[in-house]
Short mmCIF file of C-alpha atoms and ligand atoms in Angstrom, two decimals:
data_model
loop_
_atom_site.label_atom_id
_atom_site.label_comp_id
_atom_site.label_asym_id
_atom_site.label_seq_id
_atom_site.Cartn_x
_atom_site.Cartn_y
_atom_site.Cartn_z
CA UNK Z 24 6.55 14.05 50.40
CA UNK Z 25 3.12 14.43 48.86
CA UNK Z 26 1.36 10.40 48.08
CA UNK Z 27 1.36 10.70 44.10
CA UNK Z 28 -1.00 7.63 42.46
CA UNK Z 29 -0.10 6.56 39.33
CA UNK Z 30 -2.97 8.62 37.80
CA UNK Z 31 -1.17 11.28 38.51
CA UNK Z 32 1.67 11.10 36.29
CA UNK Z 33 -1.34 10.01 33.57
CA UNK Z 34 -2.68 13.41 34.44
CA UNK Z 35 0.47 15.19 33.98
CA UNK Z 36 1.00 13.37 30.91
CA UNK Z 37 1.37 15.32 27.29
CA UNK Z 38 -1.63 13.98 25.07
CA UNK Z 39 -0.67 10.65 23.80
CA UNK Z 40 -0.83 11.33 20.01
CA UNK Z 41 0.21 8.85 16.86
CA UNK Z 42 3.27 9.23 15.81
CA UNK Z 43 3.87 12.29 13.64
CA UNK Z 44 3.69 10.71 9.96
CA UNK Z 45 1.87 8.27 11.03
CA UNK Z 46 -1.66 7.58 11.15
CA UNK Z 47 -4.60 5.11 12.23
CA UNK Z 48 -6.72 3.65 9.55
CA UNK Z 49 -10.33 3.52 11.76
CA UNK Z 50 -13.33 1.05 11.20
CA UNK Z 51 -15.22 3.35 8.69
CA UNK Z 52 -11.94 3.78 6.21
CA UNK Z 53 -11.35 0.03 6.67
CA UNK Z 54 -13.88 -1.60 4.01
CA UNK Z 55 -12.22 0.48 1.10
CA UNK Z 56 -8.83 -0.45 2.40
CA UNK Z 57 -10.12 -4.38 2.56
CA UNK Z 58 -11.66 -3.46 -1.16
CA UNK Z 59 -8.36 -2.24 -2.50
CA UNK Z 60 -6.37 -5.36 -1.17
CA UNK Z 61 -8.89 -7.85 -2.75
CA UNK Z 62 -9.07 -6.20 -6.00
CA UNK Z 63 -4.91 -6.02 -5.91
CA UNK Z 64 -4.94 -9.86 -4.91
CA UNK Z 65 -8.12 -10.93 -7.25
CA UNK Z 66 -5.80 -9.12 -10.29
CA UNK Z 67 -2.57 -11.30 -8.97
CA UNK Z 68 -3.99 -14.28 -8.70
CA UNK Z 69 -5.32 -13.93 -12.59
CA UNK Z 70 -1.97 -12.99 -13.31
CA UNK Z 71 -0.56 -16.24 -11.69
CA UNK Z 72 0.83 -14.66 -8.70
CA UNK Z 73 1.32 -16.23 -5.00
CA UNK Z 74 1.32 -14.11 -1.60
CA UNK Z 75 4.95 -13.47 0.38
CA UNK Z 76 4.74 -12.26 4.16
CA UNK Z 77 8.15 -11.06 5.46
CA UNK Z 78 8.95 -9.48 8.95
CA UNK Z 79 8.74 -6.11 9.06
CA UNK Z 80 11.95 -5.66 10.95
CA UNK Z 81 15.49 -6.94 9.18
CA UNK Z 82 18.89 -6.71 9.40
CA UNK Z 83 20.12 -3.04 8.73
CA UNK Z 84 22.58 -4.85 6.48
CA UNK Z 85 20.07 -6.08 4.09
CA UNK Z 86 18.47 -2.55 3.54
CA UNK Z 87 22.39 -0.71 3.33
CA UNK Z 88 23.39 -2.84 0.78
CA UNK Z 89 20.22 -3.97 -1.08
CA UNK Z 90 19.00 -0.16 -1.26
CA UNK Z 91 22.31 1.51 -1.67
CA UNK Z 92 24.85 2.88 0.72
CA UNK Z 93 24.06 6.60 -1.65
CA UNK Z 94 20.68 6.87 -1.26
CA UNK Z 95 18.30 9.12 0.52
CA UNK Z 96 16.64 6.10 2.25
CA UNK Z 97 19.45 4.71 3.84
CA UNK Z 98 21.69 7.72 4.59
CA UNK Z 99 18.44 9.72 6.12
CA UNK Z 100 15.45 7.83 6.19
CA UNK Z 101 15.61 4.54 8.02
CA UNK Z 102 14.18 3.62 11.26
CA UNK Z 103 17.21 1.90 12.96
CA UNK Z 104 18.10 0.49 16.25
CA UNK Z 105 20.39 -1.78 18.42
CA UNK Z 106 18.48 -4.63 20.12
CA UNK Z 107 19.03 -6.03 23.35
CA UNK Z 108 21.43 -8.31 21.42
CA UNK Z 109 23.59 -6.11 19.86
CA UNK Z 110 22.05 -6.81 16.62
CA UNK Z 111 21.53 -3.55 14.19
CA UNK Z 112 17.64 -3.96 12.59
CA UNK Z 113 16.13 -1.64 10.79
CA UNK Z 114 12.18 -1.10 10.26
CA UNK Z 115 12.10 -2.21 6.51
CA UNK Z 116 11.78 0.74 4.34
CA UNK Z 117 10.50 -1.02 1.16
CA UNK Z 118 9.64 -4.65 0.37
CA UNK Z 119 12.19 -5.73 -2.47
CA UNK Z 120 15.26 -6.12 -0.53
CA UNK Z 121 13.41 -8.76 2.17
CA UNK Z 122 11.19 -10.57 -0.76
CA UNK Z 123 14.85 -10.63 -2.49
CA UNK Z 124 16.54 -11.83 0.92
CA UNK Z 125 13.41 -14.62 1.04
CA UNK Z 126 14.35 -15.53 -2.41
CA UNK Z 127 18.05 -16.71 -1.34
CA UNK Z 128 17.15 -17.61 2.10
CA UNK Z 129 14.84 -20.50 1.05
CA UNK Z 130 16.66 -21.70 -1.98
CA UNK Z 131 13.58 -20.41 -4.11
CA UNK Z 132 15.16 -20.46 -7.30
CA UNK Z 133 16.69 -24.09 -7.28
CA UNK Z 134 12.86 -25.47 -6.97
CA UNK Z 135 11.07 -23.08 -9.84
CA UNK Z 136 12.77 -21.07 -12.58
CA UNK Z 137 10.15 -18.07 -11.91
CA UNK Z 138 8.62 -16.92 -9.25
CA UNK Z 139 5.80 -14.33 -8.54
CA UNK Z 140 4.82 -12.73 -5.42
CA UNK Z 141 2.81 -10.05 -4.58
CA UNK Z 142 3.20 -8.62 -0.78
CA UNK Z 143 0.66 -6.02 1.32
CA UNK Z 144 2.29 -3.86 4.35
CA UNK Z 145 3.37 -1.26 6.33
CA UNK Z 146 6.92 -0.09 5.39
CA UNK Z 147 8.73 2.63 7.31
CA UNK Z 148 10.62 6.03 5.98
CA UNK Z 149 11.48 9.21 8.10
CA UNK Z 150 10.77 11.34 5.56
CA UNK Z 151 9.56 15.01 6.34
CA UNK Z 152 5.98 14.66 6.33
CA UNK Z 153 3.47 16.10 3.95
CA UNK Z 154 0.38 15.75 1.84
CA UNK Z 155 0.47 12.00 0.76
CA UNK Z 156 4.17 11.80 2.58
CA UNK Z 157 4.02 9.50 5.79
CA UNK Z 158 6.45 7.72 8.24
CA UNK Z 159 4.53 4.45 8.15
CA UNK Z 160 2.81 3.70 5.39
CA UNK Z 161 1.82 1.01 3.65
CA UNK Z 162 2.71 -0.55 -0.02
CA UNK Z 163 0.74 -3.06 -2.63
CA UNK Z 164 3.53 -4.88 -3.85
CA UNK Z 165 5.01 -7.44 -7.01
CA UNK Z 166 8.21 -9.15 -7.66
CA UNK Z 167 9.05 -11.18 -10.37
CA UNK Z 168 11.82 -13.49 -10.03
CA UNK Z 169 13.98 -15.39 -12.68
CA UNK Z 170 12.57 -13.89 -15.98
CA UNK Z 171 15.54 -11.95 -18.07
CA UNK Z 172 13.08 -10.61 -20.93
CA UNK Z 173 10.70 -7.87 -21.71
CA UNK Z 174 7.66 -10.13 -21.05
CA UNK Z 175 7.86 -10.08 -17.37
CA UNK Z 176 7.96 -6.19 -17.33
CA UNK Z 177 5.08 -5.69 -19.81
CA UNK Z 178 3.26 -8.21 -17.73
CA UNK Z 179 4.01 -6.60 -14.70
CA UNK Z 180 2.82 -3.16 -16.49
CA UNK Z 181 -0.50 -4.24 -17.99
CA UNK Z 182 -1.15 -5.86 -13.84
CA UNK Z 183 -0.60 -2.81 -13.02
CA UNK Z 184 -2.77 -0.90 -15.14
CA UNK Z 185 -5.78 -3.74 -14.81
CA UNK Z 186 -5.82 -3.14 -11.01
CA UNK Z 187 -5.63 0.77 -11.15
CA UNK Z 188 -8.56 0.37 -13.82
CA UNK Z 189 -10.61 -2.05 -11.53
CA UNK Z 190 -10.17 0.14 -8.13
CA UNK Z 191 -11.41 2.89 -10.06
CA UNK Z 192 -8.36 5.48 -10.85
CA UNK Z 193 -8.92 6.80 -14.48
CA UNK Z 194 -6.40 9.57 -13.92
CA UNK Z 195 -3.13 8.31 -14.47
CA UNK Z 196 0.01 8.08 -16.95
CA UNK Z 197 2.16 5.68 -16.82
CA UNK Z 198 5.76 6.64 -17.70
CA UNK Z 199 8.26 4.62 -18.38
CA UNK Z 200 12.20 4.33 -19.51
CA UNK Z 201 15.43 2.15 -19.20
CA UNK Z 202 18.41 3.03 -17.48
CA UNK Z 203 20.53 0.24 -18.97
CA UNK Z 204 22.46 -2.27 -17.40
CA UNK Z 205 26.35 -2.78 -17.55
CA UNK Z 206 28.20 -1.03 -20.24
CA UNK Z 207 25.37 1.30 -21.24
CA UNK Z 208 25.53 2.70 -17.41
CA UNK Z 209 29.12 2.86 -17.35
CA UNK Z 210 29.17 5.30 -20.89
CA UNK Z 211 25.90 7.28 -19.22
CA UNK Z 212 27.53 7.76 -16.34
CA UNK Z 213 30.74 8.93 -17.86
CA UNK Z 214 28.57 11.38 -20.29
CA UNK Z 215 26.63 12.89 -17.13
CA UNK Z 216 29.88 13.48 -15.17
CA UNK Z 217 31.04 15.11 -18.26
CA UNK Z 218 27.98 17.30 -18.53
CA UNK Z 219 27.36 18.07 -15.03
CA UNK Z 220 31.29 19.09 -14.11
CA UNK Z 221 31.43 22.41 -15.65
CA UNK Z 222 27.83 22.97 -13.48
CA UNK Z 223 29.27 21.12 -10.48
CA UNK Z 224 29.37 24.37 -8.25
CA UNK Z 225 25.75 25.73 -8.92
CA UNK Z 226 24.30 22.23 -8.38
CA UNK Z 227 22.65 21.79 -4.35
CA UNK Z 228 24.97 20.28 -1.59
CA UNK Z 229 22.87 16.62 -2.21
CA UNK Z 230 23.51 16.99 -5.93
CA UNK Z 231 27.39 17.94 -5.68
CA UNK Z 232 27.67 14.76 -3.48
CA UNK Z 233 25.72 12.25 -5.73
CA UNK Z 234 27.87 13.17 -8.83
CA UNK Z 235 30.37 11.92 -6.97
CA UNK Z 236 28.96 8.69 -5.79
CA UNK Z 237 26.02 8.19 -8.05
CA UNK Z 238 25.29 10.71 -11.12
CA UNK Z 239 22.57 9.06 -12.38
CA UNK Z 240 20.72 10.20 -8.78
CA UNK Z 241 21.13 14.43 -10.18
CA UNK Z 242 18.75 13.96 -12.75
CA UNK Z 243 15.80 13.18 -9.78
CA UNK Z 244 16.79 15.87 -7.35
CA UNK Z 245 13.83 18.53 -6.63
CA UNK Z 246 15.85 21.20 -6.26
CA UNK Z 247 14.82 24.00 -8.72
CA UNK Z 248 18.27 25.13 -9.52
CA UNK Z 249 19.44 21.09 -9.95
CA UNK Z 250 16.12 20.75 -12.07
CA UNK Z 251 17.04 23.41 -14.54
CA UNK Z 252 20.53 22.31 -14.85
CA UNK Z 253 19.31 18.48 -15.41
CA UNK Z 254 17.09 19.19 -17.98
CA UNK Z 255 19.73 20.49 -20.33
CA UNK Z 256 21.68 16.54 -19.29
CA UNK Z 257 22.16 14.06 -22.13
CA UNK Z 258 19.20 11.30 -22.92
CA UNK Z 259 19.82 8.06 -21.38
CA UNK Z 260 18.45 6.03 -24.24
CA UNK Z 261 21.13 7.37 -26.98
CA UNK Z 262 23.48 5.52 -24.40
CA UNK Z 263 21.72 1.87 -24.94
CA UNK Z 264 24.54 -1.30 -26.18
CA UNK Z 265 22.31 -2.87 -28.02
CA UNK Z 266 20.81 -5.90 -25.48
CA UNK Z 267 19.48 -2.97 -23.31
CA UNK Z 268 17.76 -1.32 -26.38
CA UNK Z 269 16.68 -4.22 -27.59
CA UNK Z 270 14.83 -5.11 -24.27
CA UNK Z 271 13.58 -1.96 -24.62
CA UNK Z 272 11.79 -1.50 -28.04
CA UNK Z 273 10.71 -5.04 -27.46
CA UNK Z 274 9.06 -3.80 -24.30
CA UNK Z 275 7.60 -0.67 -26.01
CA UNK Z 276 6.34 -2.77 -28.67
CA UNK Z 277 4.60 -5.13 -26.14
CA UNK Z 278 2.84 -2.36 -24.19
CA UNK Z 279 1.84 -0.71 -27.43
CA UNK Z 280 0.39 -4.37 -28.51
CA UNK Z 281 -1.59 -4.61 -25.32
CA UNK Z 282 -3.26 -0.99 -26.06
CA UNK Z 283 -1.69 0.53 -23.12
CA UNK Z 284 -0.66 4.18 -22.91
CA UNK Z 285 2.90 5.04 -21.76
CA UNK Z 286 4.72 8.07 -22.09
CA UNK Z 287 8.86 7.81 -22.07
CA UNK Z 288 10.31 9.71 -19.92
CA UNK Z 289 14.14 9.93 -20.40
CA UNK Z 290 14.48 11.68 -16.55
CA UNK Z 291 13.27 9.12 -14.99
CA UNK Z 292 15.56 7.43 -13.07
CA UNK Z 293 14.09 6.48 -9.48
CA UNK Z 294 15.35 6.81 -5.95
CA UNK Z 295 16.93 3.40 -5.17
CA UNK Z 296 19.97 1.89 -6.54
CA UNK Z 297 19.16 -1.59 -7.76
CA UNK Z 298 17.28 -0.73 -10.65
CA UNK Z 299 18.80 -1.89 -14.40
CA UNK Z 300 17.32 -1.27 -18.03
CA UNK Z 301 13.16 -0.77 -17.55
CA UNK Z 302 11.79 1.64 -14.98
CA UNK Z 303 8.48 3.22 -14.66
CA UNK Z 304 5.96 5.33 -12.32
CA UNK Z 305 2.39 5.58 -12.16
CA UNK Z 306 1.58 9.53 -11.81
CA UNK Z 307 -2.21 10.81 -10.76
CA UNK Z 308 -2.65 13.43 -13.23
CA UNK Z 309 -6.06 14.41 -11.28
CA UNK Z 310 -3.88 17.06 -9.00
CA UNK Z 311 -5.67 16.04 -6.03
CA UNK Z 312 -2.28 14.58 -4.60
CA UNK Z 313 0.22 17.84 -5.04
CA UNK Z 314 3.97 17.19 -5.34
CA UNK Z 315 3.46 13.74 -3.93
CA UNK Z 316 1.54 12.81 -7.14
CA UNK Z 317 3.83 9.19 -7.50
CA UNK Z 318 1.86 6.48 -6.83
CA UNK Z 319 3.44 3.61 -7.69
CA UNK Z 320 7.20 2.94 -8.65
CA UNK Z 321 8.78 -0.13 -10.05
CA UNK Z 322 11.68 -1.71 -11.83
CA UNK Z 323 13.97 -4.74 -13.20
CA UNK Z 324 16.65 -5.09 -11.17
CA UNK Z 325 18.70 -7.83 -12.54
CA UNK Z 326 21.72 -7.53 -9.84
CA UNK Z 327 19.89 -7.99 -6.50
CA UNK Z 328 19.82 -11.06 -6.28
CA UNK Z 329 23.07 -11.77 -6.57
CA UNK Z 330 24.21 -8.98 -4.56
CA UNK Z 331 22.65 -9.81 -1.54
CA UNK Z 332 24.62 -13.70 -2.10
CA UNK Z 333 22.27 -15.48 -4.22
CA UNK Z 334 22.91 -16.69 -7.50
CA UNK Z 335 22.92 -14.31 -10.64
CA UNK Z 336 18.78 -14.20 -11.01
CA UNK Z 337 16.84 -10.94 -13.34
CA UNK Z 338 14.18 -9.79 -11.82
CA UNK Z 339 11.61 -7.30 -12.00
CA UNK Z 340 8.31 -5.47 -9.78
CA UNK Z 341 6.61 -2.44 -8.34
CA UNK Z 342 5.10 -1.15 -5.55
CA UNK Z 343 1.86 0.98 -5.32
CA UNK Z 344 1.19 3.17 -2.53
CA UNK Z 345 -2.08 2.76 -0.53
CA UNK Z 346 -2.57 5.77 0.93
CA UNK Z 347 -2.00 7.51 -2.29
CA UNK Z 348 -3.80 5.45 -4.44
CA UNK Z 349 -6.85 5.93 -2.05
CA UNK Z 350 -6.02 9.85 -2.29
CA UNK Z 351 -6.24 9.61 -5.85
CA UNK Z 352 -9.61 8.38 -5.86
CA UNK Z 353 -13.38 9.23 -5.75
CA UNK Z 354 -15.34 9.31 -2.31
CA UNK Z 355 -16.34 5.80 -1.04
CA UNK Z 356 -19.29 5.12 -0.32
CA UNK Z 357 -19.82 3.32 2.82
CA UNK Z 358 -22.25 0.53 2.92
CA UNK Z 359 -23.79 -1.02 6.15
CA UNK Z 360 -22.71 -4.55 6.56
CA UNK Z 361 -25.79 -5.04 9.16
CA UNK Z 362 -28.43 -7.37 7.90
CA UNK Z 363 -30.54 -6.91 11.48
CA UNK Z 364 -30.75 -4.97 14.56
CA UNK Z 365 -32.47 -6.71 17.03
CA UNK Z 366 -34.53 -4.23 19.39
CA UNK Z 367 -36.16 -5.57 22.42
CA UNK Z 368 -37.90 -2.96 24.71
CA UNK Z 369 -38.74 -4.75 27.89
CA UNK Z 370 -35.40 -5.22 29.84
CA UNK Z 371 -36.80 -8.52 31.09
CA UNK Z 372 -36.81 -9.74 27.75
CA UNK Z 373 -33.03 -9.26 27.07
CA UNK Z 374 -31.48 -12.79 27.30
CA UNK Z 375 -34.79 -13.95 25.17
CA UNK Z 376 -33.39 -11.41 22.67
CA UNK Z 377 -29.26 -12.15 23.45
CA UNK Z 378 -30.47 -15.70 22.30
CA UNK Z 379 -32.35 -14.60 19.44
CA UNK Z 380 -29.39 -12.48 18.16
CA UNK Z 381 -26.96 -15.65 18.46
CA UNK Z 382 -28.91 -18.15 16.53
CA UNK Z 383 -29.21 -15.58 14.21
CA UNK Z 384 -25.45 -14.96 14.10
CA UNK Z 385 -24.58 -18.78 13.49
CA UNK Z 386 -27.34 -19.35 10.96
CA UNK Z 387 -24.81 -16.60 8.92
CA UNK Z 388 -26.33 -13.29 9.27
CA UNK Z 389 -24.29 -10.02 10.67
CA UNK Z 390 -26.61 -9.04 13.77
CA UNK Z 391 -26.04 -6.09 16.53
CA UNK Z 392 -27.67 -4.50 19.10
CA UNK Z 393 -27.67 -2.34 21.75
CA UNK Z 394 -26.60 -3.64 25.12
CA UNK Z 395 -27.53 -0.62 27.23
CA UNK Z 396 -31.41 -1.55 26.41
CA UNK Z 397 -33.61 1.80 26.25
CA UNK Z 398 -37.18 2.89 25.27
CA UNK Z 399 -38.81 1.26 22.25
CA UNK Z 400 -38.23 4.45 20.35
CA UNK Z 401 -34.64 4.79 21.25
CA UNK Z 402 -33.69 1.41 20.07
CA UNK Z 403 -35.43 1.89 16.62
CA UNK Z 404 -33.40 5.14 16.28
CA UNK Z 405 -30.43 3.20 16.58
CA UNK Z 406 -31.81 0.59 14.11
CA UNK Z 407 -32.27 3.21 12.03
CA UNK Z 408 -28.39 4.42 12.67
CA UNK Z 409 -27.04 1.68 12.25
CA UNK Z 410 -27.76 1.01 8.26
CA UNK Z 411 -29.09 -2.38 9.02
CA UNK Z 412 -31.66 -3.92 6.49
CA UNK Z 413 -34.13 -5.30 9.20
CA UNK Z 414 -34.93 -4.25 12.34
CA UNK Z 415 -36.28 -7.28 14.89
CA UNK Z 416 -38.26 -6.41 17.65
CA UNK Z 417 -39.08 -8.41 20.27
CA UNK Z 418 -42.13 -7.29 22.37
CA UNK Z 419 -43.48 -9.20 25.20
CA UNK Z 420 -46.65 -10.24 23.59
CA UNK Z 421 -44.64 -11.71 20.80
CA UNK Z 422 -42.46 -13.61 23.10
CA UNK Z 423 -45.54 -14.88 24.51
CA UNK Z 424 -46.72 -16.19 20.79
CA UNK Z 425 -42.62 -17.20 19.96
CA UNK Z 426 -42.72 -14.96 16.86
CA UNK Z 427 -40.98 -11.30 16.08
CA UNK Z 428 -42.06 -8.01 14.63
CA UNK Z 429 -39.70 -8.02 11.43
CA UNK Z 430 -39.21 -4.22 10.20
CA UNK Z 431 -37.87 -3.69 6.99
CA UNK Z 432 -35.89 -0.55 7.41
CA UNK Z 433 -36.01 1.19 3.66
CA UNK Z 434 -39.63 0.49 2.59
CA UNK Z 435 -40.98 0.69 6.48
CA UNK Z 436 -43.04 -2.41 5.98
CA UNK Z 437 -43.72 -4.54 9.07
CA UNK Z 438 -44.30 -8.21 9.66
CA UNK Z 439 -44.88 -11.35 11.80
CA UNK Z 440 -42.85 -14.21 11.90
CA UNK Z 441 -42.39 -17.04 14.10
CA UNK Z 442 -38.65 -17.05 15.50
CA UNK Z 443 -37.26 -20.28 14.02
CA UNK Z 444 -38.31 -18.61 9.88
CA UNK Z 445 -36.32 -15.56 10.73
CA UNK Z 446 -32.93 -16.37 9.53
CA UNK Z 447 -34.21 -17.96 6.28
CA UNK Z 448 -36.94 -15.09 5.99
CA UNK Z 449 -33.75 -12.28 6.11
CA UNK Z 450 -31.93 -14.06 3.38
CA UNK Z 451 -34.14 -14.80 0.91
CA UNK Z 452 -34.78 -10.71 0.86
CA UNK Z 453 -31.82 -9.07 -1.01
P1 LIG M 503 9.35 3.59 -4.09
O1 LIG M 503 9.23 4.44 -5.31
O2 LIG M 503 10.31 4.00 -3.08
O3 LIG M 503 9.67 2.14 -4.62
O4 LIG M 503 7.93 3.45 -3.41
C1 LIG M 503 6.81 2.99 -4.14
C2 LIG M 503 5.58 3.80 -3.81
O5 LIG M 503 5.36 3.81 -2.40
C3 LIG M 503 5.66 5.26 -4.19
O6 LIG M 503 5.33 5.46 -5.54
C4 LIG M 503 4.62 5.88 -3.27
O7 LIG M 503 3.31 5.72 -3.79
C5 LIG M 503 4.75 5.03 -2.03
N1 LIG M 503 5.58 5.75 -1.04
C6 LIG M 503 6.92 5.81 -0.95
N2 LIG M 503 7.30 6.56 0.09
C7 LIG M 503 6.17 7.01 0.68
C8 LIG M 503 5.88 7.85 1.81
N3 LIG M 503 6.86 8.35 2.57
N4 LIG M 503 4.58 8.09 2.12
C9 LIG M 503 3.59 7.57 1.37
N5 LIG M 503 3.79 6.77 0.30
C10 LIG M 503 5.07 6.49 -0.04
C11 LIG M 503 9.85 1.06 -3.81
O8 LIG M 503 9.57 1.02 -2.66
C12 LIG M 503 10.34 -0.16 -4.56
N6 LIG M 503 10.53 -1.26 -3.56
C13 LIG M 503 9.37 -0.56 -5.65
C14 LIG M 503 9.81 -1.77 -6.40
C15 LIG M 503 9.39 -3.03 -6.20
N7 LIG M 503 10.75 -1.80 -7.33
C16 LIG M 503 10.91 -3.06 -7.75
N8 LIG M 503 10.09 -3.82 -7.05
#
């Protein structure tokens, strides 16, 4: 038999490709991504809001009954596997069942009566990819726990709205509508069951199914056929008991008080089953995201909590998504984050310059250069590349004299300065 080296299985190898649905996020996308998650965190923070990390891997459990047993994400869509332990864990696909699991889990609501958290992540979802449709991708999220009223969700809204607004998306409606709680869902329910029956055989496979287990879930099917047939359905709102309208108008009234456009949409009813009374989406109206044109989703869902074992506690959030939201918006401009490149001819001059660049470094500044060395003219080209403000050139007469050449790289002007002035010399210029 022929000696194989490991290289050559590597060379027999298929390409090693991502993941299909997923995707890298590289160094030049990454300031706007870093931009986006300030922004989202310097709106929180005004809006009183702390920061939750949870694992991104939880008990299959959690997601199957926290999500619902009916829904597309559970029956189709999660990433689930048996450990080495036995143990069933699932690659969360959305943030509010763990931040609601962390809520119980550390006995949250016996030390606060409200709680606010906003989360960042990946979250996973097998979906079928397409435009703005991914496998891994990742979420803004808020969760307000332990407030029953209309306050929380117009807060939660107008957040919402603020961020979009300082990130840059102008584009956008925000729709909005309540899908009751309680006895309101029990006489909706009933009155889409009655409406849908006579229909029942025309409606998709998916459809047929979810009028069994969960009616409500007809009226958001994209199935042409299902879509024509829903939007002949009764209005959910006629079916309010009066708390559940109340909340409503109250929340109407709030969002109207605040300024803020919202259009109700009575077929809105969203793909996961803990939602009660308000829920709302943020759609880019710009068309530059096709059918995937959701980007954010959110909800009260005043039975989580207690479903998953804790203690009967409303609550209410949203998640945006970031790949999306960056979809939705204008071109970024990149910036260059270099103040100096440090360029330094004469190879025997390249620890002399090595130092140079590391005081410069700890004095603050954001230095590079370009360890392979090269010709004068080289090295400035790369200067030049590299966006920096300042190029720094160290010759080896100015070694001699312990100054630098300091280039300024916009207006081309050139100067002397004596090493140990550099660092303040590069700050004062803005
Ligand atoms: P969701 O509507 O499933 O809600 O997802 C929220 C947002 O995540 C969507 O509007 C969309 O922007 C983004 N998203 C969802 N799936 C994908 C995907 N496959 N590819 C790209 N982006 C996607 C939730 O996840 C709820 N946990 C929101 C919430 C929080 N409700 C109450 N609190």
């Amino acid at each position: 038999m022929a000696w194989r080296t490991p290289y050559d299985s590597v060379r027999h190898m298929q390409k090693l490709q991502v993941v299909k649905g997923m995707h890298d996020v590289l160094p030049q996308e990454m300031p706007q991504w870093l931009q986006i998650e300030a922004a989202y965190r310097d709106v929180a923070t005004r809006f009183g809001f702390g920061e939750i990390r949870t694992p991104v891997v939880e008990s299959t459990d959690l997601f199957a009954r926290g999500v619902g047993e009916t829904t597309d994400i559970v029956q189709k869509e999660m990433y689930t596997f048996v450990d080495k332990g036995d143990k069933r864990l699932t690659m969360r696909p959305e943030g509010t069942a763990s931040a609601a699991r962390a809520y119980i889990q550390h006995g949250i609501g016996g030390q606060e009566p409200i709680s606010k958290w906003i989360y960042a992540g990946p979250m996973f979802r097998r979906e079928r990819p397409a435009k703005g449709r991914y496998r891994q991708f990742y979420q803004l999220g808020a969760e307000i726990f332990g407030a029953p009223g209309p306050y929380a969700d117009a807060e939660l809204i107008d957040m919402l709205v603020q961020f979009l607004a300082a990130v840059g998306v102008d584009n956008v409606a925000v729709e909005l509508n309540s899908i009751g709680s309680g006895e309101s869902r029990a006489r909706y329910r009933q009155a889409l069951i009655d409406y849908f029956e006579p229909h029942a055989s025309k409606l998709s496979e998916d459809s047929q199914r979810r009028l069994r287990t969960n009616p409500l879930r007809v009226l958001d099917s994209k199935v042409p056929i299902d879509k024509e047939i829903a939007a002949g359905a009764p209005g959910v709102l006629t079916h309010l008991q009066p708390e559940d309208r109340a909340h409503f108008e109250t929340l109407r009234e709030l969002l109207e008080a605040f300024g803020l456009a919202v259009s109700i949409n009575e077929g809105l009813v969203r793909g996961l089953d803990y939602y009660t009374r308000t829920v709302f989406e943020v759609k880019d109206k710009s068309g530059k995201l096709g059918a995937q044109d959701t980007i954010c989703g959110g909800g009260r869902y005043d039975g989580l909590v207690e479903l998953l074992g804790g203690s009967s506690v409303p609550a209410v959030g949203f998640a945006i998504g970031v790949e999306r939201l960056l979809m939705s918006l204008p071109p970024f401009e990149l910036a260059s984050t270099l103040d100096v490149f440090l360029v330094v001819p004469q190879a025997a001059l390249r620890n002399e310059g090595a130092k140079i660049a590391r005081a410069l470094r700890q004095s603050g500044l954001r230095v590079d250069a370009d360890y392979r060395g090269g010709s004068m003219k080289s090295q400035m080209r790369r200067a030049d590349k590299s966006g920096a403000r300042f190029a720094v050139i160290l010759g080896e007469d100015e070694h001699a004299r312990g100054v630098v050449q300091l280039r300024n790289l916009k207006s081309k002007d050139t100067k002397e300065l004596p090493v140990r002035d550099l660092a303040q010399y590069v700050e004062s210029v803005a």
